[in-house]
Amino acid sequence: MNKPVHHLQTLAVHAGGESDPETGAVVAPIHLATTFQHGPAGERIAGYEYQREGNPTNDRLRAALAALEGGAQALTFASGMAAISCLLETMEHGAHIAIPDDCYTGLRVLAEEFLPQRSLRVSTIDMANPDAVRKLSREGIDLLWVETPSNPRMKISDIRTLAEIAKANGALLVCDNTFASPALQRPLELGADIVMHSTTKYFGGHSDVLGGALVFKQADESYERVAHRLHVTGATLAPFNAWLTLRGCRSLPARMAMHCANARAIAEFLSKHPAIERVNYPGLPTHPGHEVAARQMIDFGGMLSMELRGGRTAALSMAGRLKLFTNATSLGGCESLIEHRASVEGDKPVSPQNLLRVSVGLEHVDDLIADLEQALG
Ligand code: PLP
């Protein structure tokens, strides 16, 4: 991009957004074609052949994601889970992968059920404890997966330290940056090799588009392997979804600033409420990961969880009394959502029964606090 860009907000507005060379339209066109004309011997005319293998709208989004995360290349997928699966499927048989003890349920299920079928060894570990990770890495490690802040307990892992451990052991460090977004945290600058996103969340920003992404620090062999597998296995992001996600990039930093301000005020309110046993929000000085979060994040995000006094019954009845917060899964949209995680984690829930996860939206914070107050009684 030939524009004088010095700040992430500016990049978010302009990345992948060059005017359409054909019409001058200042908003990217959506290219829906599944196939592109080529020469008689398959010579590519404008670089494209078939939508599964490449599409101009997807390429604009990939350019924007790579720019925002400070990576060399990005790949986009039909969902966050498609991105995770495609990457992990490129690991050699017998590889040792470590995942966090608190992470998105889909990764945990994939790691427990599917990866062992491919003879991958999976260890579940407290990524917020570097000594435990160091100890595990003595057994030989090929990939460290970090999710920080983690879903749903908001644990904070030190990306820089984990990158040092990964490097010393010849392992890849992959960071799920969904909760923070590059507006708040840039793992590649802290030493990670690959950043993963469920773009369904803050990038999309409006709870209306599914998608996933991987951003690679270098256009290296890992990138080539994953790109090839995506082209062949086909979990491609549809052009319209790429376009909606690109539109989401434009307002990402502005939205994140307000998500953070609202979440901070709510976390402070909840932490003083007698019905609440514990608030998990890294912006609170009492959070065990606060210092690391303050070092590696620009702000603390729009996600939090709370643990209520009175167990499962208290949590469910509070969630049922809320009027502005919608009981729904997912996160990162304009509307505030609340969810009893244990209820949606399938047969073997791991989240505490008294825990409610909150995606703090963009409503006025006084209205949100008033709703929480009435629901807490
Ligand atoms: N990573 C995190 C942290 C998530 O919260 C989610 C979904 O909630 C995913 C990955 C999976 O993304 P998707 O739902 O787009 O497949």
mmCIF file of N, CA and C in Angstrom, residues 38 104 122 136 139 172 259 270 281 290 311 325:
data_model
loop_
_atom_site.group_PDB
_atom_site.id
_atom_site.type_symbol
_atom_site.label_atom_id
_atom_site.label_comp_id
_atom_site.label_asym_id
_atom_site.label_seq_id
_atom_site.Cartn_x
_atom_site.Cartn_y
_atom_site.Cartn_z
ATOM 1 N N HIS A 38 -8.966 -18.321 -18.659
ATOM 2 C CA HIS A 38 -7.524 -18.507 -18.807
ATOM 3 C C HIS A 38 -7.186 -18.801 -20.264
ATOM 4 N N TYR A 104 -10.855 -22.467 23.823
ATOM 5 C CA TYR A 104 -12.137 -22.634 23.138
ATOM 6 C C TYR A 104 -12.478 -24.124 23.034
ATOM 7 N N VAL A 122 -1.179 -35.160 22.103
ATOM 8 C CA VAL A 122 -1.648 -33.877 22.635
ATOM 9 C C VAL A 122 -1.423 -33.814 24.139
ATOM 10 N N LEU A 136 7.426 -29.494 30.246
ATOM 11 C CA LEU A 136 6.819 -30.340 29.201
ATOM 12 C C LEU A 136 7.698 -30.395 27.956
ATOM 13 N N GLU A 139 10.182 -33.077 26.979
ATOM 14 C CA GLU A 139 9.761 -34.341 26.334
ATOM 15 C C GLU A 139 9.813 -34.225 24.811
ATOM 16 N N LEU A 172 6.772 -24.634 16.844
ATOM 17 C CA LEU A 172 6.013 -23.483 16.353
ATOM 18 C C LEU A 172 5.195 -22.915 17.502
ATOM 19 N N HIS A 259 -15.491 -1.313 23.338
ATOM 20 C CA HIS A 259 -15.676 -2.610 24.028
ATOM 21 C C HIS A 259 -14.842 -2.609 25.322
ATOM 22 N N LEU A 270 -18.875 -5.216 38.873
ATOM 23 C CA LEU A 270 -19.115 -6.595 39.331
ATOM 24 C C LEU A 270 -18.181 -6.967 40.486
ATOM 25 N N TYR A 281 -11.217 -10.636 34.673
ATOM 26 C CA TYR A 281 -10.975 -9.589 33.670
ATOM 27 C C TYR A 281 -9.532 -9.105 33.848
ATOM 28 N N HIS A 290 -2.601 -9.787 35.376
ATOM 29 C CA HIS A 290 -2.701 -8.360 35.052
ATOM 30 C C HIS A 290 -1.384 -7.759 34.561
ATOM 31 N N GLY A 311 -23.484 -20.896 43.149
ATOM 32 C CA GLY A 311 -23.325 -21.971 42.164
ATOM 33 C C GLY A 311 -24.157 -21.820 40.902
ATOM 34 N N PHE A 325 -28.822 -7.876 28.012
ATOM 35 C CA PHE A 325 -27.865 -8.905 27.605
ATOM 36 C C PHE A 325 -28.659 -10.083 27.056
#
